[in-house]
């Protein structure tokens, strides 16, 4: 049985105070949930403050990005050991906004995953096609390339630490959700790729999140699909009521 995982990607939103306010409410309202892994991914500047709030709670924290070198002359970057030191368990790698606006490629994603694993962080690796690729029938080719190149060179033991987020880019922040069937067929396809590059056991245990305009009113139908094991949520993770409803909807 794969334990569902709901992660809130707060993107570039919220001051330290606003982050503390949100996570304090989540902690109070979700304290009795133990059948779902709950993750919040605030901006870097809030990590340490959030860590103080979630200590000894059922909420874990993730960063939204990292740089693959541990330290040195890399002005403006934040590394895996520092993210770990701030209290993170997870890190999102290769989000489509990073690919689109900051030149992230499958090769940089691969380096970042290596750095995350070396520091004991669990990578949430994002893949997904843009609208034109879906409309021209290239979804499976694109996702296969992203998964195989991003995950190249990892041992079965390392692969067992991954979470993959399938996020069709045309569904992120647009209000358009992939239908549960559209999502399911790509999730199943990704699980098949993991069986090829890892093995059947790792593929069966791998958690694959769906992301793209997930809301309280569509989470149940998405989660009812065999290969959907949770959600990576942007907009609907910024308000306590909707994130609480999403977590409860995944139960
Ligand atoms: C995301 O940022 O990963 C995302 C899926 O955003 P949204 O839920 O707003 O579409």
mmCIF file of C-alpha atoms and ligand atoms in Angstrom:
data_model
loop_
_atom_site.group_PDB
_atom_site.id
_atom_site.type_symbol
_atom_site.label_atom_id
_atom_site.label_comp_id
_atom_site.label_asym_id
_atom_site.label_seq_id
_atom_site.Cartn_x
_atom_site.Cartn_y
_atom_site.Cartn_z
ATOM 1 C CA UNK A 1 0.000 0.000 0.000
ATOM 2 C CA UNK A 2 1.335 3.407 -0.956
ATOM 3 C CA UNK A 3 0.694 6.117 1.613
ATOM 4 C CA UNK A 4 -0.851 9.182 -0.052
ATOM 5 C CA UNK A 5 1.223 12.362 0.023
ATOM 6 C CA UNK A 6 -0.231 15.848 -0.314
ATOM 7 C CA UNK A 7 2.315 18.631 -0.686
ATOM 8 C CA UNK A 8 1.597 22.351 -0.802
ATOM 9 C CA UNK A 9 3.902 24.338 -3.064
ATOM 10 C CA UNK A 10 3.546 27.886 -1.791
ATOM 11 C CA UNK A 11 5.720 29.229 -4.632
ATOM 12 C CA UNK A 12 6.804 32.861 -4.165
ATOM 13 C CA UNK A 13 4.128 33.716 -1.612
ATOM 14 C CA UNK A 14 3.862 34.582 2.060
ATOM 15 C CA UNK A 15 5.966 36.481 4.558
ATOM 16 C CA UNK A 16 7.404 34.649 7.549
ATOM 17 C CA UNK A 17 4.455 35.741 9.699
ATOM 18 C CA UNK A 18 1.881 34.688 7.113
ATOM 19 C CA UNK A 19 3.626 31.323 6.692
ATOM 20 C CA UNK A 20 3.606 30.723 10.446
ATOM 21 C CA UNK A 21 -0.062 31.648 10.601
ATOM 22 C CA UNK A 22 -1.000 29.168 7.872
ATOM 23 C CA UNK A 23 1.061 26.266 9.158
ATOM 24 C CA UNK A 24 -0.137 26.824 12.728
ATOM 25 C CA UNK A 25 -3.724 26.392 11.538
ATOM 26 C CA UNK A 26 -2.826 23.325 9.485
ATOM 27 C CA UNK A 27 -1.086 21.792 12.475
ATOM 28 C CA UNK A 28 -4.128 22.324 14.662
ATOM 29 C CA UNK A 29 -6.731 21.113 12.167
ATOM 30 C CA UNK A 30 -4.816 18.154 10.760
ATOM 31 C CA UNK A 31 -3.263 16.792 13.953
ATOM 32 C CA UNK A 32 -5.305 13.587 13.845
ATOM 33 C CA UNK A 33 -4.444 12.687 10.228
ATOM 34 C CA UNK A 34 -1.925 9.891 10.053
ATOM 35 C CA UNK A 35 -2.978 8.112 6.863
ATOM 36 C CA UNK A 36 -1.646 10.882 4.593
ATOM 37 C CA UNK A 37 1.833 12.417 4.473
ATOM 38 C CA UNK A 38 1.397 16.194 4.693
ATOM 39 C CA UNK A 39 4.107 18.476 3.338
ATOM 40 C CA UNK A 40 4.400 22.257 3.080
ATOM 41 C CA UNK A 41 6.963 23.914 0.813
ATOM 42 C CA UNK A 42 7.385 27.569 1.795
ATOM 43 C CA UNK A 43 9.901 30.085 0.451
ATOM 44 C CA UNK A 44 13.474 29.685 1.716
ATOM 45 C CA UNK A 45 13.237 32.621 4.114
ATOM 46 C CA UNK A 46 10.401 30.945 6.049
ATOM 47 C CA UNK A 47 11.920 27.458 6.352
ATOM 48 C CA UNK A 48 13.529 27.849 9.719
ATOM 49 C CA UNK A 49 10.516 29.558 11.312
ATOM 50 C CA UNK A 50 8.160 26.913 9.940
ATOM 51 C CA UNK A 51 10.442 24.191 11.213
ATOM 52 C CA UNK A 52 9.995 25.509 14.751
ATOM 53 C CA UNK A 53 6.195 25.293 14.374
ATOM 54 C CA UNK A 54 6.033 21.789 12.919
ATOM 55 C CA UNK A 55 8.500 20.107 15.281
ATOM 56 C CA UNK A 56 6.829 16.998 16.701
ATOM 57 C CA UNK A 57 3.815 17.348 14.413
ATOM 58 C CA UNK A 58 2.592 15.225 11.500
ATOM 59 C CA UNK A 59 3.541 17.967 9.003
ATOM 60 C CA UNK A 60 6.813 17.786 7.092
ATOM 61 C CA UNK A 61 8.562 20.501 5.163
ATOM 62 C CA UNK A 62 10.104 20.716 1.717
ATOM 63 C CA UNK A 63 12.091 23.332 -0.154
ATOM 64 C CA UNK A 64 11.100 24.421 -3.650
ATOM 65 C CA UNK A 65 14.537 24.129 -5.235
ATOM 66 C CA UNK A 66 18.235 23.694 -4.475
ATOM 67 C CA UNK A 67 21.631 24.150 -6.060
ATOM 68 C CA UNK A 68 23.784 21.060 -6.586
ATOM 69 C CA UNK A 69 27.038 22.346 -5.061
ATOM 70 C CA UNK A 70 27.211 22.181 -1.265
ATOM 71 C CA UNK A 71 28.983 25.501 -0.695
ATOM 72 C CA UNK A 72 31.341 27.993 -2.315
ATOM 73 C CA UNK A 73 31.274 31.004 -4.619
ATOM 74 C CA UNK A 74 27.709 30.593 -5.923
ATOM 75 C CA UNK A 75 26.079 33.884 -5.000
ATOM 76 C CA UNK A 76 22.358 33.648 -4.407
ATOM 77 C CA UNK A 77 22.091 29.864 -4.336
ATOM 78 C CA UNK A 78 20.918 27.547 -1.538
ATOM 79 C CA UNK A 79 22.342 24.035 -1.195
ATOM 80 C CA UNK A 80 21.031 20.670 -0.055
ATOM 81 C CA UNK A 81 22.952 20.583 3.260
ATOM 82 C CA UNK A 82 21.588 24.034 4.143
ATOM 83 C CA UNK A 83 18.030 23.010 3.294
ATOM 84 C CA UNK A 84 18.437 19.902 5.400
ATOM 85 C CA UNK A 85 19.879 22.027 8.208
ATOM 86 C CA UNK A 86 16.791 24.270 8.056
ATOM 87 C CA UNK A 87 14.609 21.224 8.766
ATOM 88 C CA UNK A 88 13.458 20.017 5.346
ATOM 89 C CA UNK A 89 12.681 16.384 4.621
ATOM 90 C CA UNK A 90 11.736 16.916 0.962
ATOM 91 C CA UNK A 91 12.770 19.133 -1.932
ATOM 92 C CA UNK A 92 10.861 19.874 -5.133
ATOM 93 C CA UNK A 93 13.142 19.503 -8.152
ATOM 94 C CA UNK A 94 12.460 20.456 -11.761
ATOM 95 C CA UNK A 95 9.149 22.231 -11.269
ATOM 96 C CA UNK A 96 7.874 23.433 -14.644
ATOM 97 C CA UNK A 97 8.226 27.052 -13.520
ATOM 98 C CA UNK A 98 11.928 26.392 -12.902
ATOM 99 C CA UNK A 99 12.208 24.720 -16.302
ATOM 100 C CA UNK A 100 10.294 27.551 -18.008
ATOM 101 C CA UNK A 101 11.723 30.660 -16.302
ATOM 102 C CA UNK A 102 15.108 29.589 -14.933
ATOM 103 C CA UNK A 103 16.560 27.319 -17.588
ATOM 104 C CA UNK A 104 16.209 24.059 -15.667
ATOM 105 C CA UNK A 105 16.905 21.016 -17.859
ATOM 106 C CA UNK A 106 16.760 17.269 -17.310
ATOM 107 C CA UNK A 107 20.537 17.406 -16.819
ATOM 108 C CA UNK A 108 20.397 20.039 -14.068
ATOM 109 C CA UNK A 109 17.488 18.161 -12.510
ATOM 110 C CA UNK A 110 19.665 15.045 -12.447
ATOM 111 C CA UNK A 111 22.492 16.902 -10.666
ATOM 112 C CA UNK A 112 20.077 18.404 -8.171
ATOM 113 C CA UNK A 113 18.564 15.006 -7.374
ATOM 114 C CA UNK A 114 22.081 13.642 -6.702
ATOM 115 C CA UNK A 115 22.769 16.532 -4.324
ATOM 116 C CA UNK A 116 19.432 16.064 -2.564
ATOM 117 C CA UNK A 117 19.998 12.357 -1.987
ATOM 118 C CA UNK A 118 23.553 12.932 -0.780
ATOM 119 C CA UNK A 119 22.132 15.159 1.969
ATOM 120 C CA UNK A 120 19.353 12.761 2.883
ATOM 121 C CA UNK A 121 16.565 14.806 1.301
ATOM 122 C CA UNK A 122 13.710 13.069 -0.530
ATOM 123 C CA UNK A 123 13.307 14.535 -4.025
ATOM 124 C CA UNK A 124 9.880 15.355 -5.471
ATOM 125 C CA UNK A 125 10.766 15.298 -9.156
ATOM 126 C CA UNK A 126 8.378 17.148 -11.470
ATOM 127 C CA UNK A 127 7.662 16.157 -15.060
ATOM 128 C CA UNK A 128 4.921 17.080 -17.487
ATOM 129 C CA UNK A 129 4.159 18.199 -21.013
ATOM 130 C CA UNK A 130 3.191 21.649 -22.293
ATOM 131 C CA UNK A 131 -0.101 22.180 -24.122
ATOM 132 C CA UNK A 132 1.372 22.005 -27.616
ATOM 133 C CA UNK A 133 3.041 18.693 -26.811
ATOM 134 C CA UNK A 134 -0.254 17.260 -25.552
ATOM 135 C CA UNK A 135 -2.151 18.537 -28.581
ATOM 136 C CA UNK A 136 0.365 17.057 -30.995
ATOM 137 C CA UNK A 137 0.352 13.652 -29.314
ATOM 138 C CA UNK A 138 3.827 13.932 -27.791
ATOM 139 C CA UNK A 139 2.888 13.589 -24.096
ATOM 140 C CA UNK A 140 4.281 10.095 -23.593
ATOM 141 C CA UNK A 141 7.522 10.805 -25.485
ATOM 142 C CA UNK A 142 8.125 14.011 -23.529
ATOM 143 C CA UNK A 143 7.407 12.413 -20.164
ATOM 144 C CA UNK A 144 9.579 9.406 -21.003
ATOM 145 C CA UNK A 145 12.514 11.641 -21.909
ATOM 146 C CA UNK A 146 12.072 13.738 -18.783
ATOM 147 C CA UNK A 147 11.873 10.702 -16.504
ATOM 148 C CA UNK A 148 14.730 8.721 -18.064
ATOM 149 C CA UNK A 149 17.124 11.675 -18.350
ATOM 150 C CA UNK A 150 16.299 13.171 -14.957
ATOM 151 C CA UNK A 151 16.606 9.799 -13.219
ATOM 152 C CA UNK A 152 19.626 8.516 -15.166
ATOM 153 C CA UNK A 153 22.302 6.762 -13.152
ATOM 154 C CA UNK A 154 20.495 6.155 -9.868
ATOM 155 C CA UNK A 155 20.654 2.812 -8.084
ATOM 156 C CA UNK A 156 17.461 0.911 -7.215
ATOM 157 C CA UNK A 157 18.017 1.905 -3.589
ATOM 158 C CA UNK A 158 18.177 5.586 -4.572
ATOM 159 C CA UNK A 159 15.135 5.296 -6.834
ATOM 160 C CA UNK A 160 13.143 3.969 -3.892
ATOM 161 C CA UNK A 161 13.503 7.389 -2.200
ATOM 162 C CA UNK A 162 11.871 9.336 -5.031
ATOM 163 C CA UNK A 163 8.486 10.878 -5.385
ATOM 164 C CA UNK A 164 7.478 11.855 -8.894
ATOM 165 C CA UNK A 165 4.963 14.606 -9.565
ATOM 166 C CA UNK A 166 3.218 14.450 -12.911
ATOM 167 C CA UNK A 167 2.196 18.014 -13.638
ATOM 168 C CA UNK A 168 0.873 18.752 -17.110
ATOM 169 C CA UNK A 169 2.092 22.314 -17.591
ATOM 170 C CA UNK A 170 -1.172 23.379 -19.244
ATOM 171 C CA UNK A 171 -3.004 22.520 -16.016
ATOM 172 C CA UNK A 172 -0.770 24.439 -13.587
ATOM 173 C CA UNK A 173 -2.411 27.558 -12.225
ATOM 174 C CA UNK A 174 -4.849 27.641 -15.146
ATOM 175 C CA UNK A 175 -7.914 26.122 -13.493
ATOM 176 C CA UNK A 176 -7.805 23.342 -16.125
ATOM 177 C CA UNK A 177 -7.313 19.946 -14.531
ATOM 178 C CA UNK A 178 -6.349 16.854 -16.473
ATOM 179 C CA UNK A 179 -9.245 14.426 -16.291
ATOM 180 C CA UNK A 180 -8.641 11.598 -13.825
ATOM 181 C CA UNK A 181 -8.332 9.287 -16.839
ATOM 182 C CA UNK A 182 -5.767 11.510 -18.582
ATOM 183 C CA UNK A 183 -3.732 11.689 -15.376
ATOM 184 C CA UNK A 184 -4.065 7.961 -14.658
ATOM 185 C CA UNK A 185 -2.742 6.908 -18.063
ATOM 186 C CA UNK A 186 0.395 9.019 -17.640
ATOM 187 C CA UNK A 187 0.906 7.876 -14.029
ATOM 188 C CA UNK A 188 0.668 4.252 -15.135
ATOM 189 C CA UNK A 189 3.112 4.975 -17.939
ATOM 190 C CA UNK A 190 5.587 6.555 -15.483
ATOM 191 C CA UNK A 191 5.305 3.543 -13.172
ATOM 192 C CA UNK A 192 6.164 1.364 -16.169
ATOM 193 C CA UNK A 193 9.294 3.412 -16.899
ATOM 194 C CA UNK A 194 10.417 3.047 -13.280
ATOM 195 C CA UNK A 195 9.940 -0.719 -13.546
ATOM 196 C CA UNK A 196 12.276 -0.654 -16.570
ATOM 197 C CA UNK A 197 14.992 1.531 -15.066
ATOM 198 C CA UNK A 198 14.621 0.153 -11.550
ATOM 199 C CA UNK A 199 12.536 -2.932 -10.931
ATOM 200 C CA UNK A 200 8.914 -3.995 -10.386
ATOM 201 C CA UNK A 201 9.120 -3.715 -6.630
ATOM 202 C CA UNK A 202 10.390 -0.128 -6.722
ATOM 203 C CA UNK A 203 7.800 0.806 -9.336
ATOM 204 C CA UNK A 204 4.994 -0.659 -7.231
ATOM 205 C CA UNK A 205 6.127 1.296 -4.164
ATOM 206 C CA UNK A 206 6.822 4.603 -5.973
ATOM 207 C CA UNK A 207 4.483 7.416 -5.061
ATOM 208 C CA UNK A 208 3.361 9.513 -8.017
ATOM 209 C CA UNK A 209 1.589 12.778 -7.281
ATOM 210 C CA UNK A 210 -0.644 14.589 -9.718
ATOM 211 C CA UNK A 211 -0.335 18.368 -9.931
ATOM 212 C CA UNK A 212 -2.299 20.951 -11.874
ATOM 213 C CA UNK A 213 -5.251 22.884 -10.461
ATOM 214 C CA UNK A 214 -6.031 20.289 -7.796
ATOM 215 C CA UNK A 215 -8.846 21.519 -5.572
ATOM 216 C CA UNK A 216 -11.064 20.147 -2.828
ATOM 217 C CA UNK A 217 -13.768 19.351 -5.404
ATOM 218 C CA UNK A 218 -11.589 17.199 -7.675
ATOM 219 C CA UNK A 219 -9.164 15.520 -5.239
ATOM 220 C CA UNK A 220 -11.376 12.508 -4.493
ATOM 221 C CA UNK A 221 -11.876 11.563 -8.120
ATOM 222 C CA UNK A 222 -8.179 11.963 -8.856
ATOM 223 C CA UNK A 223 -7.207 9.911 -5.809
ATOM 224 C CA UNK A 224 -9.613 7.157 -6.822
ATOM 225 C CA UNK A 225 -7.339 6.343 -9.768
ATOM 226 C CA UNK A 226 -5.098 3.346 -9.242
ATOM 227 C CA UNK A 227 -1.771 5.062 -9.910
ATOM 228 C CA UNK A 228 -2.428 8.476 -8.356
ATOM 229 C CA UNK A 229 -0.885 8.589 -4.898
ATOM 230 C CA UNK A 230 -1.318 12.192 -3.906
ATOM 231 C CA UNK A 231 -1.075 15.735 -5.158
ATOM 232 C CA UNK A 232 1.366 18.590 -5.498
ATOM 233 C CA UNK A 233 -0.797 21.644 -4.992
ATOM 234 C CA UNK A 234 -0.073 25.276 -5.753
ATOM 235 C CA UNK A 235 -2.932 27.774 -5.508
ATOM 236 C CA UNK A 236 -5.212 25.693 -3.295
ATOM 237 C CA UNK A 237 -2.440 25.171 -0.736
ATOM 238 C CA UNK A 238 -2.280 28.863 0.152
ATOM 239 C CA UNK A 239 -5.564 28.966 2.052
ATOM 240 C CA UNK A 240 -6.032 26.877 5.198
ATOM 241 C CA UNK A 241 -9.566 25.716 4.409
ATOM 242 C CA UNK A 242 -8.794 24.419 0.946
ATOM 243 C CA UNK A 243 -5.541 22.685 1.946
ATOM 244 C CA UNK A 244 -7.226 21.062 4.947
ATOM 245 C CA UNK A 245 -10.056 19.877 2.681
ATOM 246 C CA UNK A 246 -7.521 18.520 0.187
ATOM 247 C CA UNK A 247 -5.704 16.498 2.819
ATOM 248 C CA UNK A 248 -8.979 15.150 4.176
ATOM 249 C CA UNK A 249 -10.122 14.421 0.617
ATOM 250 C CA UNK A 250 -7.115 12.164 0.170
ATOM 251 C CA UNK A 251 -8.039 9.991 3.166
HETATM 252 C C1 LIG B 1 2.138 23.574 -8.759
HETATM 253 O O1 LIG B 1 2.605 24.666 -8.495
HETATM 254 O O2 LIG B 1 2.874 22.588 -8.712
HETATM 255 C C2 LIG B 1 0.729 23.481 -9.123
HETATM 256 C C3 LIG B 1 0.250 22.325 -9.464
HETATM 257 O O3 LIG B 1 -0.008 24.649 -9.069
HETATM 258 P P1 LIG B 1 -1.618 24.749 -9.111
HETATM 259 O O4 LIG B 1 -2.157 23.767 -8.114
HETATM 260 O O5 LIG B 1 -1.907 26.173 -8.721
HETATM 261 O O6 LIG B 1 -2.047 24.427 -10.501
#
